[in-house]
Amino acid sequence: MAIKKKKMAKKVVKKKVTKKKVAKKVTKKKVAKKVTKKKVAKKVTKKKVAKKVTKKKVAKKVTKKKVVVKKGQTPAEYDKVLFKTILEVVRKTSTEMPDDVQKVILKALATEAKATTAEYAMDIIAKNIEIARTKSQPICQDTGTLIFNIYHPVGFNQGKFSKIVKKAVVKATEMGYLRQNSVDTLTGENKGMNIGLGHPVMNFHEHNKKGLDVKLILKGGGSENMSIQYSLPNVPLNAGRDLDGVRKVILDGLVKAQGKGCGPGILGICIGSDRGEGYHHAKEQFLRTMDDISPVKELAALEKDIVESANKLGIGPMGFGGKTTLLGCKICVMNRLPASYFVSISYMCWASRRQGAAVKADGSIGKWLY
Amino acid sequence: MSENIVKLDYPYKREEIRALKVGDTVLITGKMFTGRDAVHKYIHDGNPVPVDLNNQIIYHCGPVVVENSDGSYEIKAAGPTTSIREEPYEWEVMRDHGIVGVIGKGGMGAKTLAACQEYGCVYFHAIGGAAQVLAEKIKSVDNVYLKEIVGSPEAIWEMSVVEFPVVVTMDSHGNSLHDEVLKHSQEVFADLIK
């Protein structure tokens, strides 16, 4: 009991200290808030006055405040246009294979030996891409986890944007561009809307440009299940904390995946970082085009070596046996702790669905990014 | 791939199934029932199966389905899902419900392979991700079961297909293409990391 009391006493002291700190912070904040309030108050009065005068002036004021809203467009109008833009990004990502991925797939089809099941599989894949595009229907029925990457200017309203994205995702699901894919993990309930705890994934990045870029990846569940993380050194593989060790575990991960992740696949890899961020950065690699080569010399060499070595394994499309086991490999590196050396390998199926749009000031699509 | 493409028509007969060999390309015409994770667990837990699966084919698939205003269903996309997740259950379904085939992707394990041999069943591999090519082969959606309980992608969809393309990767004679490819790739891998 005595010991407990001591501990309690310590805690109390700690709490007091924290309180003091908090108090200090609060005072600072209060001062700050007061200043802001004054500013806000001024702004509000200006706005009110403006509203009373004419509608046009309000619009002008909005333009001044937010760079993204076009002159003469109300915020509600902007939201409507942006909703359509996001819906179109989802539709295009789910139904149209990016040109660079399609090119690599057609090359693989030409590589496989004639009259083999590997060629048969690649032929069906190539046909599938064409039908999906023509019919504007999902390339794969597993429309996956929606991972949005949003690159926005300073002062961007992320909360408001998130609401519009969710509305567009619900609509895309109703229209059959997305499968009803979001399940309550505890109850198993599927509300059929693709939104819920953690869905869709939205990664916001602030950039020093005026424009807004919205990129989307659809990451299927079958391939996600084949993703794997290694901690080096790995004794069974005799893989140490160097690039040779990294190479060994990557190839081991591919042998383990065999045909289960809808091969021929693409690997996104992060060397270093922690477990959570490692997978995060590994998945970010899928934003790179197939012809993109790492600017780091050693990594560029490893990317090339992994693809060449993987295609000697004979696993082939769907694991039927054949020449093409891997379509591409993209690797990044992050710092690590002295204690850790992670290799995080994200497996992407052949249906690597990625698209992005540069959004214009009025919320419409400026150009496609892939 | 064998030189000849084998046609398998409904009603499926056990002797036709027994004649199939690993590597055969098969075009299936007739009936199939989708069933994936939730359905297999539901059956395993002892719940009554709402359809007679005797001499039928189960397709590991969670399709994208849109319900039309007239109450009919339209399949928008319907490729296979990874089969290995049903490994704990599939042999029981073969034993207790008399299915003749399973369609999926990625192959299955030793329990399923043994059950294929014992009960006269095959594993057909469809092309993963080829949701549009495969959806085009579905000519009608005839019924749906358990949708209210397990949700749309997990429900049992009864469908009629025409020339649905698959490859036999596990036959009823104990052969598995997946075992062969795994063994070969492990040997190459050992060489590559020497």
XYZ file of C-alpha atoms in Angstrom:
564
model
C 0.000 0.000 0.000
C 2.792 2.338 0.935
C 4.381 1.872 -2.439
C 1.127 2.521 -4.174
C 0.630 5.695 -2.188
C 4.061 6.883 -3.198
C 3.250 6.211 -6.805
C 0.004 8.037 -6.414
C 1.815 10.967 -4.890
C 4.212 11.066 -7.768
C 1.365 11.006 -10.218
C -0.274 13.898 -8.452
C 2.924 15.894 -8.668
C 3.178 15.074 -12.314
C -0.374 16.117 -12.884
C 0.277 19.416 -11.191
C 3.219 20.021 -13.419
C 1.159 19.255 -16.450
C -1.559 21.546 -15.253
C 0.916 24.346 -14.921
C 2.133 23.729 -18.426
C -1.376 23.590 -19.685
C -2.183 26.785 -17.871
C 0.675 28.526 -19.545
C -0.384 27.282 -22.884
C -3.928 28.327 -22.247
C -2.878 31.856 -21.475
C -0.929 32.040 -24.650
C -3.799 30.570 -26.559
C -6.221 32.944 -24.958
C -4.172 35.870 -26.056
C -3.949 34.399 -29.488
C -7.619 33.669 -29.570
C -8.479 37.158 -28.525
C -6.456 38.505 -31.352
C -8.034 36.112 -33.782
C -11.477 36.816 -32.465
C -10.992 40.463 -33.062
C -9.856 39.723 -36.573
C -12.722 37.339 -37.123
C -15.155 39.841 -35.760
C -13.911 42.435 -38.168
C -14.184 40.021 -41.040
C -17.693 39.016 -40.060
C -18.845 42.583 -39.950
C -17.354 43.181 -43.338
C -19.088 40.132 -44.688
C -22.426 41.132 -43.282
C -22.127 44.536 -44.781
C -21.135 43.015 -48.065
C -24.115 40.705 -48.066
C -26.444 43.574 -47.542
C -25.018 45.484 -50.471
C -24.934 43.058 -53.411
C -24.475 39.354 -54.104
C -21.655 40.007 -56.517
C -19.506 41.544 -53.847
C -19.902 38.451 -51.652
C -18.619 36.328 -54.460
C -15.628 38.591 -54.823
C -14.835 38.355 -51.153
C -14.941 34.549 -51.294
C -12.466 34.671 -54.153
C -10.105 36.650 -52.048
C -10.351 34.267 -49.120
C -9.988 30.995 -51.040
C -7.812 30.746 -54.070
C -9.557 27.612 -55.290
C -12.987 29.143 -55.831
C -13.520 30.776 -59.201
C -14.834 34.274 -59.568
C -18.589 34.385 -59.871
C -19.120 30.885 -58.457
C -20.772 30.374 -55.094
C -19.203 27.880 -52.676
C -22.251 25.632 -53.127
C -21.762 25.643 -56.892
C -18.077 24.858 -56.443
C -18.970 21.909 -54.189
C -21.314 20.525 -56.856
C -18.642 20.694 -59.532
C -16.044 19.139 -57.219
C -18.480 16.308 -56.384
C -18.771 15.506 -60.104
C -15.000 15.664 -60.450
C -14.408 13.158 -57.632
C -17.122 10.867 -58.993
C -15.404 10.929 -62.393
C -12.004 10.233 -60.809
C -13.513 7.156 -59.082
C -15.254 5.979 -62.278
C -12.142 6.357 -64.405
C -9.883 4.692 -61.840
C -12.172 1.674 -61.480
C -12.898 1.173 -65.183
C -9.892 2.417 -67.188
C -6.433 0.921 -66.822
C -3.693 3.572 -66.857
C -1.857 3.541 -70.217
C 1.550 2.779 -68.695
C 0.258 -0.330 -66.866
C -1.637 -1.556 -69.937
C 1.517 -1.212 -72.025
C 3.470 -3.443 -69.621
C 0.655 -6.026 -69.594
C 0.567 -6.219 -73.416
C 4.340 -6.643 -73.437
C 3.996 -9.549 -70.977
C 1.297 -11.135 -73.175
C 3.684 -11.037 -76.142
C 6.454 -12.581 -74.032
C 4.560 -15.695 -72.917
C 4.963 -18.851 -74.996
C 2.167 -19.612 -77.462
C -0.624 -22.046 -76.528
C 0.221 -22.076 -72.822
C -2.134 -21.399 -69.935
C 0.096 -18.390 -69.132
C -0.610 -16.872 -72.547
C -4.306 -17.786 -72.175
C -4.420 -15.911 -68.840
C -2.638 -12.821 -70.196
C -4.923 -12.790 -73.237
C -8.043 -12.794 -71.043
C -6.512 -10.013 -68.921
C -5.840 -7.869 -72.019
C -9.402 -8.447 -73.295
C -10.788 -7.651 -69.858
C -9.083 -4.247 -69.829
C -10.690 -3.388 -73.182
C -14.202 -4.492 -72.177
C -14.024 -2.555 -68.895
C -13.048 0.618 -70.731
C -15.713 0.226 -73.435
C -18.530 -0.638 -71.036
C -17.338 1.735 -68.318
C -17.568 -1.051 -65.741
C -15.089 -2.119 -63.020
C -11.919 -3.808 -64.318
C -12.070 -6.059 -61.244
C -15.067 -6.767 -59.023
C -12.894 -6.150 -55.984
C -12.791 -2.394 -56.223
C -10.573 -2.469 -53.161
C -9.647 0.049 -50.530
C -9.979 3.565 -51.906
C -6.750 5.410 -51.132
C -6.985 9.114 -51.983
C -3.862 11.268 -52.031
C -4.768 14.938 -52.039
C -2.212 17.663 -52.770
C -3.623 21.026 -51.755
C -2.577 24.654 -51.208
C -2.147 26.330 -47.830
C -5.456 27.093 -46.134
C -7.383 24.290 -47.820
C -10.478 23.044 -45.983
C -9.818 19.326 -45.563
C -12.998 18.639 -43.582
C -15.268 20.058 -46.236
C -13.371 18.270 -48.990
C -13.649 14.936 -47.110
C -17.432 15.289 -46.946
C -17.646 15.796 -50.709
C -15.380 12.786 -51.325
C -17.599 10.594 -49.145
C -20.729 11.736 -51.007
C -19.060 10.944 -54.337
C -17.979 7.488 -53.085
C -21.560 6.653 -52.043
C -22.824 7.745 -55.467
C -20.109 5.739 -57.283
C -21.182 2.672 -55.292
C -24.854 3.159 -56.215
C -23.830 3.435 -59.869
C -21.868 0.161 -59.754
C -18.401 1.660 -60.255
C -17.534 0.347 -56.801
C -18.559 -2.858 -55.061
C -20.245 -2.597 -51.666
C -16.919 -3.200 -50.012
C -16.855 -1.701 -46.522
C -17.679 -4.099 -43.700
C -18.062 -3.427 -39.962
C -15.230 -5.540 -38.598
C -16.990 -6.425 -35.332
C -20.563 -7.049 -36.504
C -19.916 -8.031 -40.145
C -22.541 -5.514 -41.251
C -22.147 -4.054 -44.752
C -24.045 -0.794 -45.124
C -23.364 -0.866 -48.848
C -21.984 2.655 -49.117
C -18.193 2.210 -48.886
C -17.871 4.776 -46.126
C -17.280 4.125 -42.449
C -14.473 3.961 -39.899
C -11.275 4.494 -41.906
C -13.038 4.292 -45.299
C -12.145 5.795 -47.683
C -8.478 6.462 -46.885
C -7.546 10.114 -47.415
C -3.933 11.282 -47.216
C -3.642 15.058 -47.368
C -0.407 16.725 -48.490
C 0.076 20.490 -48.406
C 2.042 21.874 -51.342
C 3.314 25.298 -52.313
C 1.157 25.557 -55.412
C -2.243 27.143 -55.945
C -3.821 24.121 -57.556
C -5.463 21.007 -56.193
C -4.407 17.502 -57.326
C -6.475 14.455 -56.406
C -4.971 11.015 -56.937
C -6.692 7.698 -56.269
C -5.473 4.121 -55.931
C -7.820 1.123 -55.699
C -6.038 -1.565 -53.685
C -7.721 -4.960 -53.913
C -8.046 -7.281 -50.916
C -6.543 -10.378 -52.551
C -3.280 -8.598 -53.272
C -3.320 -6.818 -49.909
C -3.433 -10.219 -48.187
C -0.148 -11.143 -49.900
C 1.709 -8.053 -48.674
C 4.412 -8.907 -46.154
C 6.835 -7.191 -43.796
C 10.287 -8.477 -42.829
C 12.521 -7.436 -39.971
C 16.215 -7.812 -40.746
C 18.309 -9.740 -39.964
C 16.268 -12.771 -41.022
C 17.978 -15.955 -39.849
C 16.194 -18.622 -41.996
C 17.032 -16.670 -45.183
C 20.480 -15.617 -43.993
C 19.447 -12.068 -44.852
C 21.452 -9.321 -43.159
C 20.988 -5.580 -42.844
C 22.163 -4.644 -46.325
C 20.750 -4.512 -49.851
C 21.615 -8.172 -50.442
C 19.505 -9.067 -47.394
C 16.723 -6.821 -48.688
C 16.832 -8.599 -52.063
C 16.539 -12.009 -50.395
C 13.418 -11.152 -48.410
C 11.712 -9.463 -51.372
C 12.139 -12.587 -53.525
C 11.014 -14.764 -50.586
C 7.868 -12.647 -50.310
C 7.148 -13.229 -53.996
C 7.622 -17.001 -53.716
C 5.225 -16.990 -50.766
C 2.639 -14.961 -52.711
C 2.792 -17.345 -55.748
C -0.349 -16.742 -57.824
C -2.569 -15.715 -54.935
C -2.418 -11.951 -55.337
C -3.535 -12.006 -59.012
C -0.124 -12.035 -60.615
C 1.754 -10.882 -62.544
C 1.902 -8.224 -59.868
C 3.723 -5.040 -59.011
C 5.698 -4.504 -55.800
C 5.791 -1.269 -53.801
C 8.549 -1.457 -51.220
C 9.846 0.689 -48.383
C 13.209 -0.062 -46.797
C 13.489 1.349 -43.279
C 10.895 3.443 -41.394
C 8.639 1.826 -38.754
C 6.051 -0.893 -39.285
C 3.085 1.411 -39.905
C 4.791 4.085 -41.979
C 6.759 1.412 -43.831
C 3.606 -0.008 -45.406
C 2.287 3.513 -45.961
C 5.343 4.512 -47.996
C 5.397 1.129 -49.755
C 1.875 1.811 -51.036
C 2.820 5.330 -52.093
C 5.146 3.724 -54.657
C 2.072 2.686 -56.657
C 1.616 6.361 -57.546
C 4.792 6.089 -59.641
C 4.384 5.196 -63.316
C 5.738 1.865 -64.533
C 8.635 3.487 -66.411
C 9.694 5.567 -63.403
C 13.134 4.673 -62.053
C 14.329 5.469 -58.534
C 16.623 8.532 -58.430
C 18.786 6.634 -55.917
C 21.359 4.655 -57.917
C 21.402 1.594 -55.622
C 17.620 1.413 -55.500
C 17.294 1.775 -59.281
C 19.645 -1.203 -59.648
C 17.684 -3.212 -57.080
C 14.339 -2.410 -58.764
C 15.715 -3.767 -62.048
C 17.304 -6.823 -60.445
C 14.110 -7.783 -58.570
C 12.013 -7.761 -61.770
C 14.605 -9.804 -63.673
C 15.133 -12.309 -60.844
C 11.397 -12.627 -60.157
C 10.744 -13.498 -63.775
C 13.135 -16.442 -63.471
C 10.982 -18.004 -60.712
C 8.558 -19.535 -63.224
C 5.457 -18.714 -61.154
C 3.838 -16.963 -64.104
C 0.462 -15.286 -64.571
C -2.040 -16.502 -61.949
C 0.634 -18.928 -60.720
C -0.022 -21.166 -63.766
C 3.713 -21.285 -64.481
C 5.238 -19.005 -67.127
C 7.642 -16.189 -67.818
C 5.934 -13.181 -66.268
C 5.754 -13.256 -62.479
C 6.332 -9.551 -61.860
C 5.451 -6.496 -63.970
C 7.332 -3.919 -61.937
C 9.048 -3.058 -58.672
C 9.253 0.392 -57.065
C 11.398 0.911 -53.994
C 11.865 3.833 -51.617
C 14.047 4.274 -48.563
C 13.331 6.004 -45.248
C 15.439 6.463 -42.151
C 15.125 3.849 -39.410
C 15.909 3.458 -35.736
C 19.201 1.767 -34.806
C 17.164 -1.157 -33.439
C 14.982 -1.691 -36.529
C 15.487 -2.586 -40.175
C 12.139 -3.219 -41.825
C 11.428 -4.182 -45.395
C 7.743 -3.495 -46.057
C 6.453 -5.101 -49.244
C 3.076 -4.120 -50.626
C 1.805 -6.463 -53.345
C -0.357 -4.986 -56.094
C -2.278 -7.184 -58.533
C -1.963 -6.748 -62.317
C -5.076 -4.567 -62.080
C -3.081 -1.673 -60.691
C -5.795 0.937 -60.782
C -4.498 4.448 -60.325
C -5.688 7.774 -61.645
C -5.472 11.423 -60.722
C -6.840 14.771 -61.756
C -5.499 18.299 -61.572
C -8.561 20.201 -60.381
C -9.240 23.635 -61.859
C -10.222 26.699 -59.814
C -13.926 26.071 -60.509
C -13.680 22.469 -59.223
C -13.741 20.853 -62.670
C -11.102 18.524 -64.107
C -8.155 20.385 -65.623
C -6.182 17.424 -66.859
C -5.612 13.788 -66.072
C -2.383 13.068 -64.252
C -1.817 9.578 -65.696
C -2.750 -26.031 -71.861
C -4.107 -29.131 -73.485
C -4.595 -28.984 -77.234
C -8.344 -29.395 -76.954
C -10.648 -27.159 -75.055
C -13.028 -29.295 -73.002
C -16.700 -28.331 -72.839
C -18.576 -29.043 -69.638
C -22.359 -28.717 -69.870
C -25.140 -28.790 -67.279
C -26.277 -31.081 -65.710
C -22.723 -31.908 -64.620
C -21.890 -35.593 -64.418
C -19.422 -37.135 -62.007
C -17.694 -39.209 -64.721
C -17.044 -36.074 -66.793
C -15.476 -34.473 -63.740
C -13.290 -37.530 -63.139
C -12.062 -37.319 -66.751
C -10.664 -33.801 -66.260
C -6.899 -33.402 -65.754
C -4.640 -30.641 -64.471
C -3.928 -28.173 -67.305
C -7.244 -28.703 -69.129
C -8.902 -25.535 -70.362
C -12.625 -25.888 -69.768
C -15.628 -23.873 -70.955
C -18.514 -24.321 -68.522
C -22.106 -23.856 -69.684
C -24.897 -24.129 -67.133
C -25.518 -23.257 -63.546
C -23.242 -22.035 -60.783
C -23.675 -20.647 -57.282
C -21.409 -18.003 -55.799
C -20.222 -18.636 -52.267
C -17.293 -17.131 -50.442
C -16.082 -16.463 -46.888
C -19.354 -15.777 -45.064
C -21.281 -18.559 -46.835
C -18.612 -21.176 -46.084
C -18.498 -20.196 -42.435
C -22.325 -20.181 -42.348
C -22.455 -23.746 -43.700
C -19.613 -24.854 -41.404
C -21.462 -23.467 -38.362
C -24.293 -25.917 -39.102
C -26.849 -23.487 -40.541
C -29.312 -24.893 -43.102
C -28.125 -24.410 -46.699
C -30.898 -22.635 -48.638
C -30.118 -24.438 -51.938
C -29.494 -28.046 -53.008
C -25.811 -28.081 -53.968
C -25.758 -31.724 -55.083
C -23.874 -31.997 -58.428
C -23.462 -28.214 -58.544
C -20.475 -25.883 -58.857
C -19.548 -23.260 -56.261
C -17.892 -20.094 -57.536
C -15.678 -18.185 -55.081
C -16.855 -14.759 -56.144
C -18.232 -11.562 -54.691
C -19.774 -9.792 -57.683
C -20.670 -6.139 -58.180
C -24.464 -6.271 -58.495
C -26.854 -3.427 -59.195
C -30.541 -3.869 -58.375
C -32.733 -2.497 -61.153
C -35.940 -0.595 -60.452
C -38.016 -3.616 -61.539
C -36.332 -5.725 -58.820
C -34.117 -7.658 -61.237
C -30.377 -7.842 -60.764
C -27.566 -6.881 -63.086
C -24.051 -8.255 -62.619
C -21.557 -5.474 -63.318
C -18.356 -7.379 -62.518
C -17.737 -10.959 -61.422
C -14.173 -12.281 -61.189
C -12.951 -14.931 -58.724
C -11.762 -14.272 -55.182
C -8.820 -15.995 -53.450
C -9.856 -19.563 -52.622
C -7.345 -20.508 -49.949
C -9.463 -18.774 -47.306
C -12.053 -21.546 -47.742
C -9.477 -24.280 -47.180
C -10.762 -25.070 -43.649
C -14.326 -25.581 -44.960
C -14.364 -26.721 -48.595
C -13.639 -30.415 -47.966
C -16.727 -30.550 -45.716
C -18.888 -28.989 -48.434
C -17.589 -31.612 -50.876
C -18.337 -34.410 -48.384
C -21.729 -33.206 -47.109
C -23.271 -31.416 -50.090
C -22.029 -33.351 -53.112
C -20.636 -30.497 -55.183
C -18.701 -31.476 -58.322
C -16.489 -28.429 -58.678
C -15.163 -25.248 -57.177
C -14.143 -22.175 -59.196
C -11.765 -19.649 -57.673
C -8.251 -18.307 -57.895
C -4.880 -19.030 -56.318
C -5.563 -22.721 -55.719
C -6.308 -24.614 -52.508
C -4.469 -26.852 -50.069
C -3.990 -30.479 -49.121
C -7.386 -30.987 -47.431
C -9.267 -29.838 -50.522
C -7.026 -31.836 -52.864
C -7.685 -34.996 -50.826
C -11.435 -34.319 -50.827
C -11.371 -33.784 -54.621
C -9.884 -37.245 -54.958
C -12.225 -38.913 -52.479
C -15.535 -37.364 -53.574
C -14.878 -36.758 -57.284
C -14.451 -33.022 -57.484
C -12.167 -30.557 -59.321
C -10.768 -27.116 -58.709
C -11.231 -24.766 -61.642
C -9.013 -21.669 -61.774
C -10.642 -18.596 -63.299
C -8.536 -15.596 -64.310
C -8.241 -13.316 -61.298
C -9.250 -9.746 -61.937
C -10.912 -10.580 -65.272
C -14.239 -9.362 -63.912
C -15.575 -8.099 -67.255
C -14.650 -11.076 -69.444
C -16.250 -13.363 -66.860
C -19.326 -11.169 -66.247
C -20.049 -11.285 -69.994
C -20.386 -15.059 -69.717
C -23.161 -14.728 -67.133
C -26.405 -14.817 -69.066
C -28.856 -14.548 -66.186
C -29.124 -14.097 -62.438
C -31.731 -16.656 -61.409
C -31.920 -16.193 -57.662
C -30.156 -14.867 -54.591
C -29.941 -16.370 -51.110
C -28.720 -15.104 -47.713
C -28.284 -11.543 -49.059
C -30.018 -10.018 -46.044
C -27.784 -11.949 -43.643
C -24.330 -11.677 -45.239
C -24.614 -8.698 -47.616
C -24.502 -8.484 -51.393
C -20.884 -9.488 -52.222
C -21.043 -12.438 -49.814
C -24.515 -13.732 -50.816
C -25.233 -16.919 -52.793
C -26.020 -15.731 -56.331
C -27.530 -18.425 -58.568
C -26.411 -17.723 -62.118
C -26.534 -19.269 -65.576
C -23.339 -19.020 -67.604
C -22.326 -19.780 -71.184
C -18.784 -20.940 -72.016
C -17.311 -19.649 -68.778
C -13.505 -20.029 -69.228
C -11.468 -21.824 -66.545
C -8.341 -23.954 -66.180
C -8.231 -27.175 -64.117
C -5.421 -26.687 -61.607
C -6.421 -29.441 -59.131
C -7.979 -32.632 -60.441
C -9.709 -35.621 -58.825
C -6.573 -37.786 -59.105
C -4.429 -36.008 -56.527
C -2.636 -33.669 -58.958
C -2.157 -29.974 -58.221
C -0.538 -27.496 -60.596
C -0.020 -25.194 -57.589
C 2.148 -27.798 -55.821
C 4.259 -28.253 -58.987
C 4.787 -24.502 -59.545
C 5.571 -23.932 -55.855
C 8.183 -26.690 -55.821
C 9.846 -25.416 -58.992
C 9.875 -21.775 -57.858
C 11.361 -22.715 -54.484
C 14.219 -24.485 -56.245
C 14.922 -21.461 -58.464
C 14.688 -19.176 -55.434
C 17.284 -21.221 -53.528
C 19.620 -20.771 -56.512
C 18.922 -17.042 -56.818
C 19.879 -16.254 -53.216
C 22.976 -18.453 -53.036
